[in-house]
PDB file of C-alpha atoms in Angstrom:
ATOM      1  CA  UNK A   1     -61.857 -86.904 -19.207  1.00  0.00           C
ATOM      2  CA  UNK A   2     -61.259 -84.217 -18.131  1.00  0.00           C
ATOM      3  CA  UNK A   3     -57.390 -83.137 -18.244  1.00  0.00           C
ATOM      4  CA  UNK A   4     -57.269 -80.982 -14.270  1.00  0.00           C
ATOM      5  CA  UNK A   5     -54.753 -84.998 -13.120  1.00  0.00           C
ATOM      6  CA  UNK A   6     -51.090 -85.205 -14.110  1.00  0.00           C
ATOM      7  CA  UNK A   7     -51.316 -88.940 -13.674  1.00  0.00           C
ATOM      8  CA  UNK A   8     -54.565 -88.983 -16.985  1.00  0.00           C
ATOM      9  CA  UNK A   9     -51.939 -87.811 -19.553  1.00  0.00           C
ATOM     10  CA  UNK A  10     -49.057 -89.021 -21.030  1.00  0.00           C
ATOM     11  CA  UNK A  11     -47.147 -88.261 -24.301  1.00  0.00           C
ATOM     12  CA  UNK A  12     -48.930 -89.217 -27.069  1.00  0.00           C
ATOM     13  CA  UNK A  13     -52.366 -88.811 -26.399  1.00  0.00           C
ATOM     14  CA  UNK A  14     -54.682 -87.163 -27.780  1.00  0.00           C
ATOM     15  CA  UNK A  15     -56.219 -84.187 -26.267  1.00  0.00           C
ATOM     16  CA  UNK A  16     -58.238 -80.839 -26.410  1.00  0.00           C
ATOM     17  CA  UNK A  17     -56.315 -77.936 -25.015  1.00  0.00           C
ATOM     18  CA  UNK A  18     -57.429 -74.526 -24.894  1.00  0.00           C
ATOM     19  CA  UNK A  19     -54.265 -72.009 -25.826  1.00  0.00           C
ATOM     20  CA  UNK A  20     -54.112 -68.603 -23.898  1.00  0.00           C
ATOM     21  CA  UNK A  21     -55.011 -66.424 -26.543  1.00  0.00           C
ATOM     22  CA  UNK A  22     -58.371 -68.854 -26.555  1.00  0.00           C
ATOM     23  CA  UNK A  23     -59.221 -68.561 -23.075  1.00  0.00           C
ATOM     24  CA  UNK A  24     -62.154 -65.969 -22.708  1.00  0.00           C
ATOM     25  CA  UNK A  25     -63.712 -67.569 -26.308  1.00  0.00           C
ATOM     26  CA  UNK A  26     -62.931 -71.100 -24.758  1.00  0.00           C
ATOM     27  CA  UNK A  27     -61.876 -72.419 -28.520  1.00  0.00           C
ATOM     28  CA  UNK A  28     -60.328 -75.444 -28.139  1.00  0.00           C
ATOM     29  CA  UNK A  29     -57.744 -77.674 -30.329  1.00  0.00           C
ATOM     30  CA  UNK A  30     -56.905 -80.364 -30.991  1.00  0.00           C
ATOM     31  CA  UNK A  31     -53.653 -82.196 -31.149  1.00  0.00           C
ATOM     32  CA  UNK A  32     -50.854 -85.089 -29.605  1.00  0.00           C
ATOM     33  CA  UNK A  33     -49.435 -84.098 -25.987  1.00  0.00           C
ATOM     34  CA  UNK A  34     -45.443 -83.779 -26.574  1.00  0.00           C
ATOM     35  CA  UNK A  35     -44.883 -82.884 -23.219  1.00  0.00           C
ATOM     36  CA  UNK A  36     -46.096 -82.128 -19.648  1.00  0.00           C
ATOM     37  CA  UNK A  37     -45.148 -78.911 -18.456  1.00  0.00           C
ATOM     38  CA  UNK A  38     -47.125 -79.017 -15.413  1.00  0.00           C
ATOM     39  CA  UNK A  39     -45.380 -80.371 -12.126  1.00  0.00           C
ATOM     40  CA  UNK A  40     -48.302 -80.820  -9.763  1.00  0.00           C
ATOM     41  CA  UNK A  41     -50.649 -83.612  -9.764  1.00  0.00           C
ATOM     42  CA  UNK A  42     -53.602 -81.664 -10.753  1.00  0.00           C
ATOM     43  CA  UNK A  43     -55.046 -78.063 -11.691  1.00  0.00           C
ATOM     44  CA  UNK A  44     -57.862 -76.152 -11.351  1.00  0.00           C
ATOM     45  CA  UNK A  45     -57.475 -75.100 -14.926  1.00  0.00           C
ATOM     46  CA  UNK A  46     -56.135 -78.244 -16.905  1.00  0.00           C
ATOM     47  CA  UNK A  47     -53.057 -79.401 -16.568  1.00  0.00           C
ATOM     48  CA  UNK A  48     -50.476 -77.434 -19.423  1.00  0.00           C
ATOM     49  CA  UNK A  49     -49.088 -79.454 -22.000  1.00  0.00           C
ATOM     50  CA  UNK A  50     -47.133 -79.162 -24.957  1.00  0.00           C
ATOM     51  CA  UNK A  51     -48.750 -80.454 -28.468  1.00  0.00           C
ATOM     52  CA  UNK A  52     -46.146 -82.208 -30.993  1.00  0.00           C
ATOM     53  CA  UNK A  53     -47.323 -78.924 -33.049  1.00  0.00           C
ATOM     54  CA  UNK A  54     -45.011 -77.434 -30.597  1.00  0.00           C
ATOM     55  CA  UNK A  55     -48.793 -75.090 -29.535  1.00  0.00           C
ATOM     56  CA  UNK A  56     -48.410 -74.817 -24.931  1.00  0.00           C
ATOM     57  CA  UNK A  57     -51.983 -75.106 -23.784  1.00  0.00           C
ATOM     58  CA  UNK A  58     -54.717 -76.652 -20.356  1.00  0.00           C
ATOM     59  CA  UNK A  59     -56.402 -79.654 -20.973  1.00  0.00           C
ATOM     60  CA  UNK A  60     -59.725 -79.703 -21.506  1.00  0.00           C
ATOM     61  CA  UNK A  61     -60.450 -83.206 -22.798  1.00  0.00           C
ATOM     62  CA  UNK A  62     -59.037 -86.606 -22.875  1.00  0.00           C
ATOM     63  CA  UNK A  63     -59.656 -88.716 -25.642  1.00  0.00           C
ATOM     64  CA  UNK A  64     -59.073 -92.424 -25.790  1.00  0.00           C
TER      65      UNK A  64
END
C-alpha cells in the first residue's frame, strides 16, 4: 500500500518513509508512526509523518 492517503495511516503502524535528505536517492527508512503531520486527506508525494525516533519524512509504503 502506498502512503498517499491519510486514512490509511494511523499512529503505531510500521511504514517506510523517505527523509528530506534522501529524496534524490530514494533511500527508505523504516519506522513506527508517532504523529501524522499532513493535514490534507491525500498528498501525491506521500503523507508526512513523524516516527517514534523523531525522524520526519513522507510515507512511501505501509506494512501491515
